[in-house]
Amino acid sequence: MKASRIAAAGAVAGAAVLAVSTPCFAHVSVQPEGEAAKGGYAVIGFKVPNERDDTSTVKLEVTFSTDHPLASVMPQPVEGWDVEVTKSKLDKPLEMHGEKINEAVSKVTWTAKGDGIEPGFFQKFPVSVGTLPEDADELVFKALQTYSDKEVVRWIEVPQEGQEEPEHPAPVLALSEASDDDHSDGAAADDKASDETEDAAARTSASDDEGDSGGSDTTARVLGVVGIVVGAAGVAYGVLAGRRRTTA
């Protein structure tokens, strides 16, 4: 009995230590759909699990870094949620497609129209972003998760390399190195458009040639028929004229 009690106590203590030392896995995170390459565009999704057993998540606020502002931020509509995009003036304007941009998105807020994310479920919130910075290896987004009982969980602690994950880590988007394909996408698109234009011009020219050839053939046929008719008329006239002279 004594041994079993000691074993049970040890198991409880071990479970308690494990619960304290194990980082929280069900936190707000961000992942790209495919790849998030430096200097390019990407669709990223904020994954929000519900960590509570008796309340729902009804609001998500994601703050975008001002150290690496993004000129383009476009949330995808999510059924059952309203979305609000907040912009802030930039200290240093950005340049995009040859135009200067003086403000950028600083926060995106999703608010549930109904029950929100119920216990035992999660929700993804996709956003198209670009252009991604070329001088950074990652982007940190700080998020606030609000529950239906008004509790707010702040996912704002920045993970540090070589250290344990914090209790409430901020979502971090890892950026990959840009490949030659990423840089050549625009040129490839231009080449494709040029090729399609040349093909269209060739088809149009061939069509015109066929049209001209058809017109020439038709004209030749008409002239041939006219010649036959005129010739027949001449023969008939000659026969009649001969008969008249014979009769006379």
One Martini backbone bead per residue (centre of mass of N, CA, C, O) as a GRO file, in nm:
protein
  248
    1MET     BB    1   0.058   0.062  -0.021
    2LYS     BB    2   0.297   0.255   0.011
    3ALA     BB    3   0.408   0.219  -0.277
    4SER     BB    4   0.154   0.310  -0.428
    5ARG     BB    5   0.143   0.595  -0.310
    6ILE     BB    6   0.416   0.689  -0.413
    7ALA     BB    7   0.355   0.645  -0.713
    8ALA     BB    8   0.111   0.835  -0.730
    9ALA     BB    9   0.257   1.089  -0.636
   10GLY     BB   10   0.466   1.089  -0.862
   11ALA     BB   11   0.267   1.114  -1.099
   12VAL     BB   12   0.143   1.383  -1.014
   13ALA     BB   13   0.406   1.545  -1.011
   14GLY     BB   14   0.486   1.492  -1.303
   15ALA     BB   15   0.235   1.619  -1.432
   16ALA     BB   16   0.279   1.900  -1.316
   17VAL     BB   17   0.553   1.956  -1.447
   18LEU     BB   18   0.461   1.912  -1.740
   19ALA     BB   19   0.246   2.138  -1.743
   20VAL     BB   20   0.451   2.370  -1.686
   21SER     BB   21   0.682   2.305  -1.913
   22THR     BB   22   0.477   2.294  -2.131
   23PRO     BB   23   0.395   2.438  -2.400
   24CYS     BB   24   0.170   2.614  -2.582
   25PHE     BB   25   0.012   2.493  -2.876
   26ALA     BB   26  -0.276   2.653  -2.876
   27HIS     BB   27  -0.202   2.896  -3.083
   28VAL     BB   28  -0.149   3.165  -3.257
   29SER     BB   29  -0.092   3.142  -3.610
   30VAL     BB   30   0.133   3.143  -3.910
   31GLN     BB   31   0.078   3.059  -4.264
   32PRO     BB   32   0.155   2.973  -4.575
   33GLU     BB   33   0.048   2.936  -4.911
   34GLY     BB   34   0.328   2.777  -4.951
   35GLU     BB   35   0.518   3.063  -5.019
   36ALA     BB   36   0.741   3.316  -4.855
   37ALA     BB   37   0.899   3.540  -5.044
   38LYS     BB   38   1.124   3.757  -5.094
   39GLY     BB   39   0.972   4.026  -5.269
   40GLY     BB   40   0.685   3.909  -5.253
   41TYR     BB   41   0.390   3.724  -5.262
   42ALA     BB   42   0.121   3.624  -5.024
   43VAL     BB   43  -0.070   3.374  -4.859
   44ILE     BB   44  -0.196   3.407  -4.535
   45GLY     BB   45  -0.269   3.222  -4.221
   46PHE     BB   46  -0.470   3.258  -3.938
   47LYS     BB   47  -0.462   3.045  -3.660
   48VAL     BB   48  -0.760   2.985  -3.444
   49PRO     BB   49  -0.794   2.850  -3.144
   50ASN     BB   50  -0.992   2.702  -2.891
   51GLU     BB   51  -0.907   2.688  -2.534
   52ARG     BB   52  -1.196   2.662  -2.440
   53ASP     BB   53  -1.489   2.498  -2.287
   54ASP     BB   54  -1.718   2.766  -2.243
   55THR     BB   55  -1.601   2.951  -2.479
   56SER     BB   56  -1.577   3.196  -2.734
   57THR     BB   57  -1.441   3.325  -3.018
   58VAL     BB   58  -1.504   3.684  -3.126
   59LYS     BB   59  -1.193   3.797  -3.160
   60LEU     BB   60  -0.940   3.944  -3.393
   61GLU     BB   61  -0.610   4.094  -3.353
   62VAL     BB   62  -0.376   4.219  -3.601
   63THR     BB   63  -0.044   4.325  -3.598
   64PHE     BB   64   0.161   4.523  -3.797
   65SER     BB   65   0.465   4.592  -3.881
   66THR     BB   66   0.664   4.898  -3.892
   67ASP     BB   67   0.946   4.793  -3.988
   68HIS     BB   68   0.770   4.614  -4.221
   69PRO     BB   69   0.587   4.738  -4.433
   70LEU     BB   70   0.280   4.681  -4.618
   71ALA     BB   71   0.131   4.782  -4.910
   72SER     BB   72  -0.028   4.495  -4.920
   73VAL     BB   73  -0.360   4.428  -4.766
   74MET     BB   74  -0.590   4.138  -4.817
   75PRO     BB   75  -0.866   4.019  -4.704
   76GLN     BB   76  -1.054   3.740  -4.671
   77PRO     BB   77  -1.353   3.642  -4.664
   78VAL     BB   78  -1.546   3.543  -4.369
   79GLU     BB   79  -1.777   3.354  -4.260
   80GLY     BB   80  -1.923   3.529  -3.984
   81TRP     BB   81  -1.731   3.788  -4.048
   82ASP     BB   82  -1.591   4.086  -3.965
   83VAL     BB   83  -1.384   4.339  -4.133
   84GLU     BB   84  -1.097   4.549  -4.033
   85VAL     BB   85  -0.896   4.812  -4.172
   86THR     BB   86  -0.593   4.959  -4.055
   87LYS     BB   87  -0.433   5.271  -4.105
   88SER     BB   88  -0.100   5.420  -4.132
   89LYS     BB   89   0.135   5.647  -4.116
   90LEU     BB   90   0.441   5.697  -4.266
   91ASP     BB   91   0.765   5.798  -4.222
   92LYS     BB   92   0.836   5.611  -4.479
   93PRO     BB   93   0.784   5.581  -4.786
   94LEU     BB   94   0.658   5.378  -5.030
   95GLU     BB   95   0.727   5.169  -5.321
   96MET     BB   96   0.475   5.099  -5.587
   97HIS     BB   97   0.471   5.085  -5.912
   98GLY     BB   98   0.600   5.392  -5.901
   99GLU     BB   99   0.459   5.454  -5.623
  100LYS     BB  100   0.379   5.642  -5.348
  101ILE     BB  101   0.341   5.536  -5.002
  102ASN     BB  102   0.205   5.680  -4.689
  103GLU     BB  103   0.043   5.409  -4.620
  104ALA     BB  104  -0.039   5.136  -4.389
  105VAL     BB  105  -0.110   4.847  -4.253
  106SER     BB  106  -0.158   4.789  -3.886
  107LYS     BB  107  -0.457   4.648  -3.883
  108VAL     BB  108  -0.660   4.349  -3.823
  109THR     BB  109  -1.021   4.291  -3.776
  110TRP     BB  110  -1.214   4.028  -3.631
  111THR     BB  111  -1.579   3.987  -3.609
  112ALA     BB  112  -1.832   3.824  -3.483
  113LYS     BB  113  -2.173   3.768  -3.565
  114GLY     BB  114  -2.186   3.526  -3.372
  115ASP     BB  115  -2.031   3.265  -3.204
  116GLY     BB  116  -1.785   3.178  -3.351
  117ILE     BB  117  -1.539   3.003  -3.181
  118GLU     BB  118  -1.584   2.709  -3.066
  119PRO     BB  119  -1.541   2.457  -2.880
  120GLY     BB  120  -1.316   2.248  -3.064
  121PHE     BB  121  -1.222   2.485  -3.259
  122PHE     BB  122  -1.120   2.644  -3.570
  123GLN     BB  123  -0.973   2.934  -3.749
  124LYS     BB  124  -0.924   3.090  -4.065
  125PHE     BB  125  -0.729   3.391  -4.182
  126PRO     BB  126  -0.693   3.524  -4.482
  127VAL     BB  127  -0.400   3.693  -4.642
  128SER     BB  128  -0.286   3.931  -4.863
  129VAL     BB  129   0.068   3.994  -4.924
  130GLY     BB  130   0.274   4.294  -4.996
  131THR     BB  131   0.576   4.330  -5.016
  132LEU     BB  132   0.818   4.143  -4.910
  133PRO     BB  133   1.088   4.157  -4.743
  134GLU     BB  134   1.454   4.146  -4.811
  135ASP     BB  135   1.571   4.223  -4.494
  136ALA     BB  136   1.420   3.952  -4.390
  137ASP     BB  137   1.333   3.632  -4.220
  138GLU     BB  138   1.086   3.772  -4.062
  139LEU     BB  139   0.748   3.802  -3.930
  140VAL     BB  140   0.577   3.985  -3.675
  141PHE     BB  141   0.267   3.908  -3.509
  142LYS     BB  142   0.028   4.061  -3.314
  143ALA     BB  143  -0.222   3.907  -3.093
  144LEU     BB  144  -0.579   3.926  -3.017
  145GLN     BB  145  -0.791   3.723  -2.803
  146THR     BB  146  -1.146   3.711  -2.784
  147TYR     BB  147  -1.392   3.633  -2.561
  148SER     BB  148  -1.725   3.604  -2.458
  149ASP     BB  149  -1.617   3.683  -2.146
  150LYS     BB  150  -1.380   3.914  -2.217
  151GLU     BB  151  -1.136   3.765  -2.262
  152VAL     BB  152  -0.777   3.840  -2.310
  153VAL     BB  153  -0.536   3.715  -2.535
  154ARG     BB  154  -0.178   3.777  -2.559
  155TRP     BB  155   0.003   3.737  -2.867
  156ILE     BB  156   0.332   3.899  -2.804
  157GLU     BB  157   0.565   3.703  -2.771
  158VAL     BB  158   0.893   3.688  -2.869
  159PRO     BB  159   1.076   3.463  -2.999
  160GLN     BB  160   1.388   3.309  -2.901
  161GLU     BB  161   1.679   3.203  -2.987
  162GLY     BB  162   1.753   2.929  -2.767
  163GLN     BB  163   1.465   2.941  -2.644
  164GLU     BB  164   1.190   2.904  -2.499
  165GLU     BB  165   0.873   2.905  -2.538
  166PRO     BB  166   0.645   3.107  -2.478
  167GLU     BB  167   0.330   3.130  -2.351
  168HIS     BB  168   0.267   3.391  -2.567
  169PRO     BB  169   0.316   3.367  -2.876
  170ALA     BB  170   0.388   3.510  -3.160
  171PRO     BB  171   0.331   3.533  -3.476
  172VAL     BB  172   0.547   3.367  -3.727
  173LEU     BB  173   0.695   3.453  -4.043
  174ALA     BB  174   0.867   3.276  -4.269
  175LEU     BB  175   1.128   3.358  -4.497
  176SER     BB  176   1.224   3.306  -4.815
  177GLU     BB  177   1.418   3.273  -5.070
  178ALA     BB  178   1.461   3.402  -5.366
  179SER     BB  179   1.406   3.302  -5.682
  180ASP     BB  180   1.434   3.308  -6.019
  181ASP     BB  181   1.130   3.269  -6.066
  182ASP     BB  182   1.036   3.517  -5.907
  183HIS     BB  183   1.191   3.727  -6.097
  184SER     BB  184   1.065   3.595  -6.385
  185ASP     BB  185   0.756   3.624  -6.390
  186GLY     BB  186   0.722   3.892  -6.541
  187ALA     BB  187   0.879   3.815  -6.799
  188ALA     BB  188   0.711   3.565  -6.870
  189ALA     BB  189   0.445   3.715  -6.905
  190ASP     BB  190   0.543   3.898  -7.134
  191ASP     BB  191   0.624   3.672  -7.332
  192LYS     BB  192   0.349   3.540  -7.349
  193ALA     BB  193   0.196   3.786  -7.454
  194SER     BB  194   0.370   3.819  -7.709
  195ASP     BB  195   0.313   3.541  -7.832
  196GLU     BB  196   0.006   3.573  -7.846
  197THR     BB  197   0.013   3.819  -8.034
  198GLU     BB  198   0.163   3.685  -8.271
  199ASP     BB  199  -0.041   3.458  -8.318
  200ALA     BB  200  -0.280   3.641  -8.377
  201ALA     BB  201  -0.150   3.783  -8.622
  202ALA     BB  202  -0.108   3.528  -8.791
  203ARG     BB  203  -0.406   3.445  -8.805
  204THR     BB  204  -0.504   3.705  -8.940
  205SER     BB  205  -0.326   3.689  -9.195
  206ALA     BB  206  -0.429   3.415  -9.292
  207SER     BB  207  -0.722   3.503  -9.316
  208ASP     BB  208  -0.672   3.725  -9.525
  209ASP     BB  209  -0.548   3.543  -9.742
  210GLU     BB  210  -0.795   3.363  -9.774
  211GLY     BB  211  -0.985   3.590  -9.852
  212ASP     BB  212  -0.834   3.680 -10.108
  213SER     BB  213  -0.839   3.405 -10.253
  214GLY     BB  214  -1.145   3.379 -10.259
  215GLY     BB  215  -1.197   3.637 -10.425
  216SER     BB  216  -1.036   3.554 -10.678
  217ASP     BB  217  -1.193   3.296 -10.745
  218THR     BB  218  -1.467   3.427 -10.786
  219THR     BB  219  -1.389   3.617 -11.017
  220ALA     BB  220  -1.298   3.396 -11.215
  221ARG     BB  221  -1.570   3.251 -11.235
  222VAL     BB  222  -1.738   3.485 -11.344
  223LEU     BB  223  -1.570   3.538 -11.601
  224GLY     BB  224  -1.611   3.254 -11.722
  225VAL     BB  225  -1.915   3.263 -11.751
  226VAL     BB  226  -1.930   3.514 -11.927
  227GLY     BB  227  -1.763   3.398 -12.160
  228ILE     BB  228  -1.954   3.165 -12.231
  229VAL     BB  229  -2.203   3.335 -12.294
  230VAL     BB  230  -2.078   3.509 -12.515
  231GLY     BB  231  -1.996   3.274 -12.699
  232ALA     BB  232  -2.277   3.155 -12.742
  233ALA     BB  233  -2.399   3.408 -12.867
  234GLY     BB  234  -2.211   3.417 -13.112
  235VAL     BB  235  -2.287   3.146 -13.237
  236ALA     BB  236  -2.588   3.197 -13.271
  237TYR     BB  237  -2.558   3.444 -13.453
  238GLY     BB  238  -2.410   3.297 -13.684
  239VAL     BB  239  -2.630   3.091 -13.755
  240LEU     BB  240  -2.856   3.290 -13.820
  241ALA     BB  241  -2.705   3.442 -14.041
  242GLY     BB  242  -2.674   3.196 -14.233
  243ARG     BB  243  -2.973   3.133 -14.278
  244ARG     BB  244  -3.050   3.405 -14.406
  245ARG     BB  245  -2.869   3.378 -14.659
  246THR     BB  246  -2.989   3.113 -14.766
  247THR     BB  247  -3.282   3.214 -14.804
  248ALA     BB  248  -3.198   3.452 -14.997
   0.00000   0.00000   0.00000
